[in-house]
Amino acid sequence: MASIDQTLLIALKGYAWLPDLRRRTNGRPVAIRVMGQRAVAIGGPEAARFFYGDGNLERHTALPHPVVATLFGRGAVHTLDGPAHRHRKAMFVDLLTGDGIDRLAELAEEEFEVAARRWRGGPEISLFDETAGIIATAVTRWTGVPETQSDPEALPADLIAMVDGFATLGPRHARALAARRRRERWLAGIIENVRREQSTRSPLTSIAHYSEDGRLLDSRTAAVEVLNIIRPATAVTWLVAFAAHALDQWPHLRGELHRDEYARAFAHEVRRFYPFAPFLGGRATRDLRFQGVDIPAGALVLLDVYGQHHDERIWPEPYAFRPERFLGRPIGEFELIPQGGGDPRTGHRCPGEQITIALLATLAQRLAALDYYLPPQRTGIDLSRIPARPRDGIRIVVPVPVRTPSRSPGPGRR
Ligand code: HEM
């Protein structure tokens, strides 16, 4: 087992940390130490299958406190195991995988059109910040949070802050903690109102009235779970910024995006190619063995998400951006894992994956159809920063369309 603790290297190398380690062993499991604990790093579809294998790993002892305190919230579904997890997860799967997905994409599309009218002929805007506003407004409305109480100015920035600050202990982390405190308090009040009043059915009311062992969630935990819809949906902003980055790098793709099937393949390629979740962690519940390496009970197991998506044994030419690789074929349960692998109903795989794909494909289509340009700026992506994003957030200018004077038809064509 390697003796140096790797924790500092995560901070220094970011997304490159685990792939670099695993390259040294040709992709085989690597025994390491992180946060003073024994750990084994694994990657590849077989590793993902093992990671999600029934009862192999648990989460509640594996998630670092700073991540729970910012990204997920105390008592969130992410932190549960066994029957408690299955029960709460069923509610999320029910809320997030039905007909409502198209409605949410429509709401986001409407918000995009309203914003695009405002951008036209105006000064340059930050596509990242504007997209956060667009999605936060759409998802808040979709979730059923009363509009008068949604605080449209400050909410998107708070939701973004919770994601932006989960992997650092500096000022971004402090902003994330403050944003979470503010938003949990605010939503707990709304949950209490919903419980007192009759209101139309929505994800908000479902969470407010959801019970475990005959008891409602306390209002703070219910608020945490409402945030676990509106916060990650707003995080799709990162993917939209990456989509704009891809359209800037490979402008010929714009012409293809009007086809819905292509737009979905494009969304998958954005999720594979660009960095978001670097790796996932769980703790071995018993002595395990994977690909000849012993994993003692209590050791951490880290699944290398970014490395798996850039492994040429799985993806030919992994550093080429090619949506075509996802056209006309099903995707394996453990092959593309930006939001986890396996069955979302039984394991921890993200229940918001269909929503993510719908929002990303729709907004990428709107962007491809918009006439805009990028003024000089830094579009590079620093892979040591988690979560990464194009340095200047993709600033765009949307010019007023040039009107060609309408010509009256010539006499012979009347
Ligand atoms: C930017 C897009 C998104 C990314 C990259 C993402 C990524 C992830 C990842 C990596 C996990 C953990 C998987 C695991 O631990 O095994 C997860 C879980 C989860 N995600 Fe997402 N997600 C996204 C969007 C969404 C959306 C749109 C929603 C809801 C509307 C959502 C709700 C959740 C919930 C509730 C869980 C907890 C599942 C559980 O622990 O069983 N996510 N997501």
Tab-separated table of C-alpha atoms and ligand atoms in Angstrom:
chain	number	residue	atom	x	y	z
A	1	MET	CA	0.000	0.000	0.000
A	2	ALA	CA	1.455	3.422	-1.021
A	3	SER	CA	2.541	5.278	2.080
A	4	ILE	CA	2.070	8.965	1.177
A	5	ASP	CA	-1.370	10.359	1.953
A	6	GLN	CA	-2.839	11.628	-1.316
A	7	THR	CA	-5.223	14.260	0.075
A	8	LEU	CA	-3.043	17.241	-0.857
A	9	LEU	CA	-2.567	15.900	-4.374
A	10	ILE	CA	-6.329	15.928	-4.937
A	11	ALA	CA	-6.296	19.665	-4.248
A	12	LEU	CA	-3.306	20.189	-6.537
A	13	LYS	CA	-4.193	17.948	-9.452
A	14	GLY	CA	-7.999	17.957	-9.413
A	15	TYR	CA	-9.456	15.831	-12.209
A	16	ALA	CA	-6.029	14.457	-13.243
A	17	TRP	CA	-5.279	12.988	-9.815
A	18	LEU	CA	-6.935	9.532	-10.015
A	19	PRO	CA	-6.393	8.955	-13.771
A	20	ASP	CA	-2.648	9.672	-13.248
A	21	LEU	CA	-2.464	7.185	-10.382
A	22	ARG	CA	-4.368	4.510	-12.287
A	23	ARG	CA	-2.269	4.967	-15.444
A	24	ARG	CA	0.754	3.807	-13.444
A	25	THR	CA	-0.885	0.407	-12.901
A	26	ASN	CA	-2.353	0.204	-16.388
A	27	GLY	CA	-5.862	0.781	-15.124
A	28	ARG	CA	-5.752	-1.883	-12.407
A	29	PRO	CA	-6.953	-1.111	-8.840
A	30	VAL	CA	-4.501	1.039	-6.838
A	31	ALA	CA	-4.210	0.911	-3.060
A	32	ILE	CA	-3.623	4.393	-1.610
A	33	ARG	CA	-4.226	6.519	1.506
A	34	VAL	CA	-6.586	9.508	1.520
A	35	MET	CA	-7.699	11.632	4.455
A	36	GLY	CA	-5.583	9.337	6.654
A	37	GLN	CA	-7.576	6.273	5.575
A	38	ARG	CA	-6.943	3.170	3.490
A	39	ALA	CA	-8.493	3.417	0.053
A	40	VAL	CA	-8.552	1.580	-3.259
A	41	ALA	CA	-9.017	3.466	-6.539
A	42	ILE	CA	-10.815	1.639	-9.330
A	43	GLY	CA	-12.222	2.512	-12.745
A	44	GLY	CA	-13.839	1.055	-15.876
A	45	PRO	CA	-17.266	-0.524	-16.467
A	46	GLU	CA	-16.405	-3.669	-14.436
A	47	ALA	CA	-15.276	-1.462	-11.562
A	48	ALA	CA	-18.515	0.533	-11.770
A	49	ARG	CA	-20.492	-2.735	-11.645
A	50	PHE	CA	-18.509	-3.737	-8.547
A	51	PHE	CA	-18.962	-0.276	-6.970
A	52	TYR	CA	-22.758	-0.541	-7.311
A	53	GLY	CA	-22.837	-4.275	-6.436
A	54	ASP	CA	-25.507	-5.048	-3.864
A	55	GLY	CA	-24.252	-4.478	-0.323
A	56	ASN	CA	-20.547	-4.043	-1.265
A	57	LEU	CA	-20.288	-0.429	-0.150
A	58	GLU	CA	-22.048	1.986	2.152
A	59	ARG	CA	-22.281	5.751	1.852
A	60	HIS	CA	-23.205	7.192	5.221
A	61	THR	CA	-19.702	6.653	6.652
A	62	ALA	CA	-17.899	7.497	3.424
A	63	LEU	CA	-19.045	10.996	2.486
A	64	PRO	CA	-16.709	13.710	3.797
A	65	HIS	CA	-18.415	16.212	6.085
A	66	PRO	CA	-17.549	19.302	3.947
A	67	VAL	CA	-19.292	17.690	0.949
A	68	VAL	CA	-22.439	16.828	2.908
A	69	ALA	CA	-22.494	20.275	4.545
A	70	THR	CA	-22.490	22.088	1.186
A	71	LEU	CA	-23.574	19.892	-1.714
A	72	PHE	CA	-26.117	17.408	-0.335
A	73	GLY	CA	-27.313	18.711	3.024
A	74	ARG	CA	-27.592	16.878	6.355
A	75	GLY	CA	-29.896	13.846	6.234
A	76	ALA	CA	-30.090	13.907	2.394
A	77	VAL	CA	-30.972	10.788	0.394
A	78	HIS	CA	-27.316	10.638	-0.733
A	79	THR	CA	-26.271	9.862	2.851
A	80	LEU	CA	-28.702	6.970	3.458
A	81	ASP	CA	-28.116	3.233	3.049
A	82	GLY	CA	-30.255	0.066	2.922
A	83	PRO	CA	-34.066	0.176	3.337
A	84	ALA	CA	-34.077	3.855	4.442
A	85	HIS	CA	-32.332	4.763	1.192
A	86	ARG	CA	-34.644	2.643	-0.980
A	87	HIS	CA	-37.759	4.151	0.531
A	88	ARG	CA	-36.691	7.771	0.115
A	89	LYS	CA	-35.155	7.070	-3.277
A	90	ALA	CA	-38.474	5.709	-4.557
A	91	MET	CA	-39.988	9.149	-3.946
A	92	PHE	CA	-37.232	10.861	-5.973
A	93	VAL	CA	-37.493	8.383	-8.836
A	94	ASP	CA	-41.252	8.879	-8.869
A	95	LEU	CA	-40.966	12.689	-8.925
A	96	LEU	CA	-38.134	12.978	-11.416
A	97	THR	CA	-38.702	10.376	-14.108
A	98	GLY	CA	-42.277	10.863	-15.352
A	99	ASP	CA	-44.099	13.144	-17.807
A	100	GLY	CA	-42.915	16.200	-15.908
A	101	ILE	CA	-39.526	16.087	-17.646
A	102	ASP	CA	-40.875	17.565	-20.906
A	103	ARG	CA	-42.720	20.269	-18.986
A	104	LEU	CA	-39.510	21.299	-17.210
A	105	ALA	CA	-37.622	21.434	-20.524
A	106	GLU	CA	-40.444	23.578	-21.975
A	107	LEU	CA	-40.264	25.982	-19.037
A	108	ALA	CA	-36.496	26.290	-19.479
A	109	GLU	CA	-36.959	26.890	-23.200
A	110	GLU	CA	-39.483	29.687	-22.480
A	111	GLU	CA	-37.105	31.307	-19.987
A	112	PHE	CA	-34.288	31.053	-22.525
A	113	GLU	CA	-36.379	32.856	-25.166
A	114	VAL	CA	-37.301	35.645	-22.738
A	115	ALA	CA	-33.630	36.062	-21.782
A	116	ALA	CA	-32.433	35.939	-25.413
A	117	ARG	CA	-34.772	38.831	-26.275
A	118	ARG	CA	-33.179	40.818	-23.466
A	119	TRP	CA	-29.634	39.941	-24.642
A	120	ARG	CA	-30.277	41.029	-28.252
A	121	GLY	CA	-28.505	44.297	-29.048
A	122	GLY	CA	-27.304	44.655	-25.449
A	123	PRO	CA	-23.845	44.451	-23.878
A	124	GLU	CA	-22.031	41.128	-23.521
A	125	ILE	CA	-23.485	38.724	-20.971
A	126	SER	CA	-22.102	35.783	-18.993
A	127	LEU	CA	-23.793	32.716	-20.433
A	128	PHE	CA	-22.961	30.829	-17.225
A	129	ASP	CA	-24.716	33.358	-14.952
A	130	GLU	CA	-27.662	33.815	-17.304
A	131	THR	CA	-28.173	30.060	-17.667
A	132	ALA	CA	-28.184	29.680	-13.890
A	133	GLY	CA	-31.015	32.254	-13.769
A	134	ILE	CA	-32.926	30.532	-16.589
A	135	ILE	CA	-32.777	27.053	-15.063
A	136	ALA	CA	-33.297	28.177	-11.459
A	137	THR	CA	-36.463	30.049	-12.465
A	138	ALA	CA	-37.769	27.123	-14.537
A	139	VAL	CA	-37.059	24.440	-11.925
A	140	THR	CA	-38.352	26.496	-9.007
A	141	ARG	CA	-41.639	27.009	-10.847
A	142	TRP	CA	-41.739	23.316	-11.854
A	143	THR	CA	-41.092	22.176	-8.281
A	144	GLY	CA	-44.009	24.295	-7.071
A	145	VAL	CA	-42.152	26.801	-4.894
A	146	PRO	CA	-44.489	29.830	-4.789
A	147	GLU	CA	-43.225	32.431	-7.237
A	148	THR	CA	-43.655	35.308	-4.858
A	149	GLN	CA	-41.280	33.530	-2.518
A	150	SER	CA	-38.643	32.385	-4.970
A	151	ASP	CA	-36.387	35.462	-4.635
A	152	PRO	CA	-35.381	35.353	-8.318
A	153	GLU	CA	-32.406	37.693	-7.934
A	154	ALA	CA	-30.417	35.853	-5.269
A	155	LEU	CA	-31.559	32.246	-5.625
A	156	PRO	CA	-29.505	31.204	-8.707
A	157	ALA	CA	-26.279	32.528	-7.151
A	158	ASP	CA	-26.962	30.605	-3.921
A	159	LEU	CA	-27.681	27.351	-5.783
A	160	ILE	CA	-24.504	27.742	-7.848
A	161	ALA	CA	-22.470	28.586	-4.716
A	162	MET	CA	-23.499	25.287	-3.034
A	163	VAL	CA	-22.026	23.314	-5.931
A	164	ASP	CA	-19.037	25.569	-6.560
A	165	GLY	CA	-17.759	25.325	-2.992
A	166	PHE	CA	-18.063	21.628	-2.137
A	167	ALA	CA	-14.503	20.566	-2.989
A	168	THR	CA	-12.439	23.356	-1.416
A	169	LEU	CA	-12.022	24.688	2.089
A	170	GLY	CA	-11.364	28.304	1.005
A	171	PRO	CA	-13.780	31.245	0.533
A	172	ARG	CA	-15.874	29.300	-2.004
A	173	HIS	CA	-16.635	26.782	0.733
A	174	ALA	CA	-17.669	29.519	3.163
A	175	ARG	CA	-20.035	30.954	0.514
A	176	ALA	CA	-21.486	27.478	-0.056
A	177	LEU	CA	-22.157	26.973	3.674
A	178	ALA	CA	-23.840	30.387	3.982
A	179	ALA	CA	-25.960	29.771	0.877
A	180	ARG	CA	-27.090	26.388	2.183
A	181	ARG	CA	-28.017	27.754	5.612
A	182	ARG	CA	-30.021	30.572	4.021
A	183	ARG	CA	-31.859	28.333	1.560
A	184	GLU	CA	-32.643	25.530	4.023
A	185	ARG	CA	-34.162	28.054	6.437
A	186	TRP	CA	-36.184	29.641	3.627
A	187	LEU	CA	-37.507	26.339	2.241
A	188	ALA	CA	-38.244	24.905	5.706
A	189	GLY	CA	-40.643	27.858	6.183
A	190	ILE	CA	-42.296	27.115	2.838
A	191	ILE	CA	-42.647	23.406	3.752
A	192	GLU	CA	-44.420	24.383	6.987
A	193	ASN	CA	-46.837	26.612	5.043
A	194	VAL	CA	-47.547	23.835	2.553
A	195	ARG	CA	-48.376	21.478	5.414
A	196	ARG	CA	-50.876	23.955	6.859
A	197	GLU	CA	-52.604	24.873	3.605
A	198	GLN	CA	-54.315	22.974	0.808
A	199	SER	CA	-52.166	23.283	-2.304
A	200	THR	CA	-52.107	21.720	-5.750
A	201	ARG	CA	-49.925	18.654	-6.167
A	202	SER	CA	-46.291	19.307	-7.087
A	203	PRO	CA	-42.850	17.924	-6.197
A	204	LEU	CA	-42.832	20.451	-3.324
A	205	THR	CA	-46.100	19.158	-1.840
A	206	SER	CA	-45.037	15.523	-2.385
A	207	ILE	CA	-41.893	16.096	-0.336
A	208	ALA	CA	-43.809	18.086	2.301
A	209	HIS	CA	-46.285	15.199	2.774
A	210	TYR	CA	-43.843	12.298	2.285
A	211	SER	CA	-43.492	10.141	5.400
A	212	GLU	CA	-41.158	7.448	6.741
A	213	ASP	CA	-42.469	4.987	9.345
A	214	GLY	CA	-45.651	7.062	9.492
A	215	ARG	CA	-43.800	10.309	10.305
A	216	LEU	CA	-43.256	13.363	8.132
A	217	LEU	CA	-39.665	14.465	7.576
A	218	ASP	CA	-38.716	17.309	9.892
A	219	SER	CA	-39.093	20.547	7.930
A	220	ARG	CA	-35.332	21.102	7.618
A	221	THR	CA	-34.751	17.649	6.079
A	222	ALA	CA	-37.710	18.202	3.746
A	223	ALA	CA	-36.065	21.510	2.729
A	224	VAL	CA	-32.788	19.638	2.113
A	225	GLU	CA	-34.611	17.287	-0.276
A	226	VAL	CA	-36.386	20.132	-2.133
A	227	LEU	CA	-32.929	21.644	-2.567
A	228	ASN	CA	-31.786	18.256	-3.891
A	229	ILE	CA	-34.027	18.921	-6.878
A	230	ILE	CA	-33.537	22.624	-7.534
A	231	ARG	CA	-29.808	22.700	-6.738
A	232	PRO	CA	-28.624	19.903	-9.096
A	233	ALA	CA	-31.016	21.004	-11.848
A	234	THR	CA	-29.415	24.462	-11.678
A	235	ALA	CA	-26.017	22.726	-11.809
A	236	VAL	CA	-26.861	21.741	-15.397
A	237	THR	CA	-25.575	25.311	-15.983
A	238	TRP	CA	-22.022	23.885	-15.935
A	239	LEU	CA	-22.952	21.480	-18.731
A	240	VAL	CA	-24.607	24.239	-20.787
A	241	ALA	CA	-21.407	26.313	-20.479
A	242	PHE	CA	-19.470	23.258	-21.671
A	243	ALA	CA	-21.934	22.829	-24.552
A	244	ALA	CA	-21.232	26.456	-25.568
A	245	HIS	CA	-17.516	25.713	-25.296
A	246	ALA	CA	-17.951	22.720	-27.637
A	247	LEU	CA	-19.951	24.800	-30.133
A	248	ASP	CA	-17.167	27.385	-30.091
A	249	GLN	CA	-14.447	24.765	-30.634
A	250	TRP	CA	-16.325	22.726	-33.231
A	251	PRO	CA	-18.773	25.163	-34.893
A	252	HIS	CA	-19.748	22.636	-37.593
A	253	LEU	CA	-21.791	20.810	-34.914
A	254	ARG	CA	-24.261	23.708	-34.763
A	255	GLY	CA	-25.902	22.627	-37.997
A	256	GLU	CA	-26.633	19.144	-36.624
A	257	LEU	CA	-28.263	20.106	-33.366
A	258	HIS	CA	-31.758	20.761	-34.707
A	259	ARG	CA	-32.200	16.971	-34.937
A	260	ASP	CA	-33.479	15.792	-31.543
A	261	GLU	CA	-31.592	12.500	-31.737
A	262	TYR	CA	-28.353	14.357	-32.421
A	263	ALA	CA	-29.021	16.849	-29.620
A	264	ARG	CA	-29.328	13.958	-27.156
A	265	ALA	CA	-26.114	12.353	-28.444
A	266	PHE	CA	-24.443	15.766	-28.098
A	267	ALA	CA	-25.679	15.972	-24.482
A	268	HIS	CA	-24.180	12.543	-23.730
A	269	GLU	CA	-20.863	13.540	-25.296
A	270	VAL	CA	-20.775	16.757	-23.238
A	271	ARG	CA	-21.346	14.658	-20.097
A	272	ARG	CA	-18.559	12.232	-21.124
A	273	PHE	CA	-15.977	14.663	-22.459
A	274	TYR	CA	-16.084	17.540	-19.991
A	275	PRO	CA	-15.151	17.339	-16.280
A	276	PHE	CA	-17.824	17.458	-13.593
A	277	ALA	CA	-17.993	14.747	-10.874
A	278	PRO	CA	-14.321	13.643	-10.646
A	279	PHE	CA	-14.890	10.402	-8.709
A	280	LEU	CA	-17.387	8.735	-6.373
A	281	GLY	CA	-16.684	7.194	-2.982
A	282	GLY	CA	-18.090	4.431	-0.783
A	283	ARG	CA	-16.806	2.356	2.146
A	284	ALA	CA	-16.381	-1.451	2.025
A	285	THR	CA	-18.971	-3.064	4.311
A	286	ARG	CA	-16.979	-6.341	4.460
A	287	ASP	CA	-13.715	-7.805	3.159
A	288	LEU	CA	-13.857	-7.610	-0.629
A	289	ARG	CA	-11.597	-8.459	-3.528
A	290	PHE	CA	-11.618	-6.801	-6.937
A	291	GLN	CA	-9.359	-7.714	-9.885
A	292	GLY	CA	-6.921	-9.495	-7.586
A	293	VAL	CA	-6.649	-6.676	-5.027
A	294	ASP	CA	-7.908	-7.109	-1.459
A	295	ILE	CA	-10.187	-4.390	-0.124
A	296	PRO	CA	-10.476	-4.797	3.656
A	297	ALA	CA	-13.757	-3.975	5.418
A	298	GLY	CA	-13.785	-0.267	6.271
A	299	ALA	CA	-11.525	0.815	3.373
A	300	LEU	CA	-12.709	3.581	1.062
A	301	VAL	CA	-13.353	2.665	-2.563
A	302	LEU	CA	-13.011	5.477	-5.106
A	303	LEU	CA	-14.554	5.077	-8.545
A	304	ASP	CA	-12.645	7.162	-11.106
A	305	VAL	CA	-15.442	8.793	-13.154
A	306	TYR	CA	-13.342	11.265	-15.141
A	307	GLY	CA	-10.687	8.619	-15.853
A	308	GLN	CA	-13.288	6.096	-17.041
A	309	HIS	CA	-14.617	8.656	-19.544
A	310	HIS	CA	-11.148	9.263	-21.015
A	311	ASP	CA	-9.881	5.698	-21.186
A	312	GLU	CA	-9.044	4.697	-24.751
A	313	ARG	CA	-9.823	1.053	-23.964
A	314	ILE	CA	-13.457	2.125	-23.571
A	315	TRP	CA	-13.706	5.181	-25.861
A	316	PRO	CA	-11.695	5.224	-29.082
A	317	GLU	CA	-9.944	8.617	-29.335
A	318	PRO	CA	-11.277	9.726	-25.947
A	319	TYR	CA	-10.028	13.301	-26.391
A	320	ALA	CA	-11.988	13.779	-29.623
A	321	PHE	CA	-15.429	15.359	-29.114
A	322	ARG	CA	-17.703	13.135	-31.191
A	323	PRO	CA	-21.444	13.017	-30.398
A	324	GLU	CA	-21.790	10.369	-33.138
A	325	ARG	CA	-20.402	7.782	-30.724
A	326	PHE	CA	-23.795	7.833	-28.998
A	327	LEU	CA	-26.001	7.755	-32.097
A	328	GLY	CA	-28.260	4.774	-32.740
A	329	ARG	CA	-27.159	2.557	-29.888
A	330	PRO	CA	-28.128	1.864	-26.285
A	331	ILE	CA	-25.693	2.998	-23.580
A	332	GLY	CA	-24.454	0.400	-21.088
A	333	GLU	CA	-25.579	0.765	-17.473
A	334	PHE	CA	-21.941	1.044	-16.321
A	335	GLU	CA	-20.371	2.568	-19.423
A	336	LEU	CA	-21.212	6.292	-19.216
A	337	ILE	CA	-21.299	7.245	-15.540
A	338	PRO	CA	-21.217	11.053	-15.082
A	339	GLN	CA	-24.235	10.665	-12.776
A	340	GLY	CA	-23.384	7.233	-11.402
A	341	GLY	CA	-24.095	3.751	-12.765
A	342	GLY	CA	-26.500	0.856	-12.340
A	343	ASP	CA	-30.205	1.083	-11.584
A	344	PRO	CA	-31.266	4.431	-10.068
A	345	ARG	CA	-34.192	2.752	-8.272
A	346	THR	CA	-32.018	0.458	-6.182
A	347	GLY	CA	-28.609	2.136	-5.997
A	348	HIS	CA	-27.383	5.695	-5.631
A	349	ARG	CA	-27.374	6.491	-9.369
A	350	CYS	CA	-28.713	9.984	-10.004
A	351	PRO	CA	-32.510	10.035	-10.441
A	352	GLY	CA	-32.192	13.357	-12.307
A	353	GLU	CA	-30.357	11.990	-15.320
A	354	GLN	CA	-33.292	12.215	-17.732
A	355	ILE	CA	-33.974	15.763	-16.576
A	356	THR	CA	-30.312	16.634	-17.093
A	357	ILE	CA	-30.316	15.258	-20.640
A	358	ALA	CA	-33.612	16.999	-21.490
A	359	LEU	CA	-32.441	20.389	-20.143
A	360	LEU	CA	-29.012	20.137	-21.724
A	361	ALA	CA	-30.233	18.957	-25.144
A	362	THR	CA	-32.962	21.631	-25.234
A	363	LEU	CA	-30.733	24.508	-24.176
A	364	ALA	CA	-27.918	23.362	-26.519
A	365	GLN	CA	-30.449	23.416	-29.381
A	366	ARG	CA	-31.599	26.944	-28.473
A	367	LEU	CA	-27.987	28.072	-28.268
A	368	ALA	CA	-27.097	26.537	-31.630
A	369	ALA	CA	-30.041	28.384	-33.197
A	370	LEU	CA	-29.088	31.724	-31.607
A	371	ASP	CA	-26.992	34.259	-33.524
A	372	TYR	CA	-24.165	35.224	-31.132
A	373	TYR	CA	-20.415	35.516	-30.929
A	374	LEU	CA	-17.750	35.252	-28.234
A	375	PRO	CA	-15.723	38.446	-27.700
A	376	PRO	CA	-12.035	37.899	-26.745
A	377	GLN	CA	-11.882	35.988	-23.456
A	378	ARG	CA	-10.303	33.029	-21.678
A	379	THR	CA	-12.199	29.875	-22.649
A	380	GLY	CA	-9.612	27.458	-21.190
A	381	ILE	CA	-10.734	24.936	-18.567
A	382	ASP	CA	-8.485	24.531	-15.532
A	383	LEU	CA	-8.611	20.840	-14.601
A	384	SER	CA	-7.143	21.467	-11.155
A	385	ARG	CA	-10.302	23.363	-10.134
A	386	ILE	CA	-13.234	21.180	-8.987
A	387	PRO	CA	-15.834	21.833	-10.330
A	388	ALA	CA	-14.132	23.073	-13.506
A	389	ARG	CA	-15.636	25.615	-15.876
A	390	PRO	CA	-14.501	27.746	-18.829
A	391	ARG	CA	-12.423	30.447	-17.116
A	392	ASP	CA	-14.535	33.456	-18.080
A	393	GLY	CA	-17.874	31.658	-17.903
A	394	ILE	CA	-18.455	32.001	-21.693
A	395	ARG	CA	-19.303	35.642	-22.327
A	396	ILE	CA	-21.361	36.209	-25.442
A	397	VAL	CA	-22.705	39.111	-27.475
A	398	VAL	CA	-26.052	38.739	-29.204
A	399	PRO	CA	-26.297	41.277	-32.037
A	400	VAL	CA	-29.529	42.773	-33.322
A	401	PRO	CA	-30.488	40.748	-36.392
A	402	VAL	CA	-29.603	42.571	-39.606
A	403	ARG	CA	-32.857	43.134	-41.437
A	404	THR	CA	-32.655	42.849	-45.193
A	405	PRO	CA	-35.160	45.443	-46.550
A	406	SER	CA	-38.225	43.601	-47.764
A	407	ARG	CA	-38.343	43.955	-51.512
A	408	SER	CA	-41.656	44.418	-53.176
A	409	PRO	CA	-42.228	41.664	-55.667
A	410	GLY	CA	-41.465	42.750	-59.209
A	411	PRO	CA	-44.396	43.525	-61.480
A	412	GLY	CA	-44.089	40.284	-63.342
A	413	ARG	CA	-44.497	38.312	-60.081
A	414	ARG	CA	-47.627	39.914	-58.714
B	1	HEM	C1	-25.358	18.498	-13.777
B	1	HEM	C2	-26.100	17.436	-13.804
B	1	HEM	C3	-25.979	16.357	-12.755
B	1	HEM	C4	-24.890	15.644	-12.390
B	1	HEM	C5	-23.488	15.717	-12.975
B	1	HEM	C6	-25.319	14.753	-11.335
B	1	HEM	C7	-24.492	13.827	-10.731
B	1	HEM	C8	-24.895	12.989	-9.731
B	1	HEM	C9	-24.045	12.016	-9.113
B	1	HEM	C10	-22.603	11.732	-9.504
B	1	HEM	C11	-24.767	11.412	-8.141
B	1	HEM	C12	-24.278	10.352	-7.149
B	1	HEM	C13	-24.290	8.969	-7.671
B	1	HEM	C14	-23.770	8.037	-6.618
B	1	HEM	O1	-23.461	8.455	-5.507
B	1	HEM	O2	-23.676	6.831	-6.875
B	1	HEM	C15	-26.066	12.022	-8.119
B	1	HEM	C16	-27.065	11.710	-7.219
B	1	HEM	C17	-28.246	12.400	-7.133
B	1	HEM	N1	-28.709	13.350	-8.006
B	1	HEM	FE1	-27.731	14.066	-9.597
B	1	HEM	N2	-26.630	14.951	-11.069
B	1	HEM	C18	-27.087	15.922	-11.913
B	1	HEM	C19	-28.360	16.402	-12.022
B	1	HEM	C20	-29.372	16.073	-11.168
B	1	HEM	C21	-30.714	16.590	-11.259
B	1	HEM	C22	-31.209	17.463	-12.414
B	1	HEM	C23	-31.390	16.125	-10.171
B	1	HEM	C24	-32.813	16.367	-9.768
B	1	HEM	C25	-33.663	17.114	-10.452
B	1	HEM	C26	-30.470	15.301	-9.397
B	1	HEM	C27	-30.769	14.682	-8.198
B	1	HEM	C28	-29.937	13.781	-7.579
B	1	HEM	C29	-30.288	13.072	-6.347
B	1	HEM	C30	-31.555	13.251	-5.525
B	1	HEM	C31	-29.219	12.198	-6.082
B	1	HEM	C32	-29.078	11.249	-4.890
B	1	HEM	C33	-29.340	9.827	-5.332
B	1	HEM	C34	-29.062	8.788	-4.278
B	1	HEM	O3	-28.211	9.008	-3.392
B	1	HEM	O4	-29.695	7.729	-4.343
B	1	HEM	N3	-29.277	15.303	-10.032
B	1	HEM	N4	-26.132	12.974	-9.106
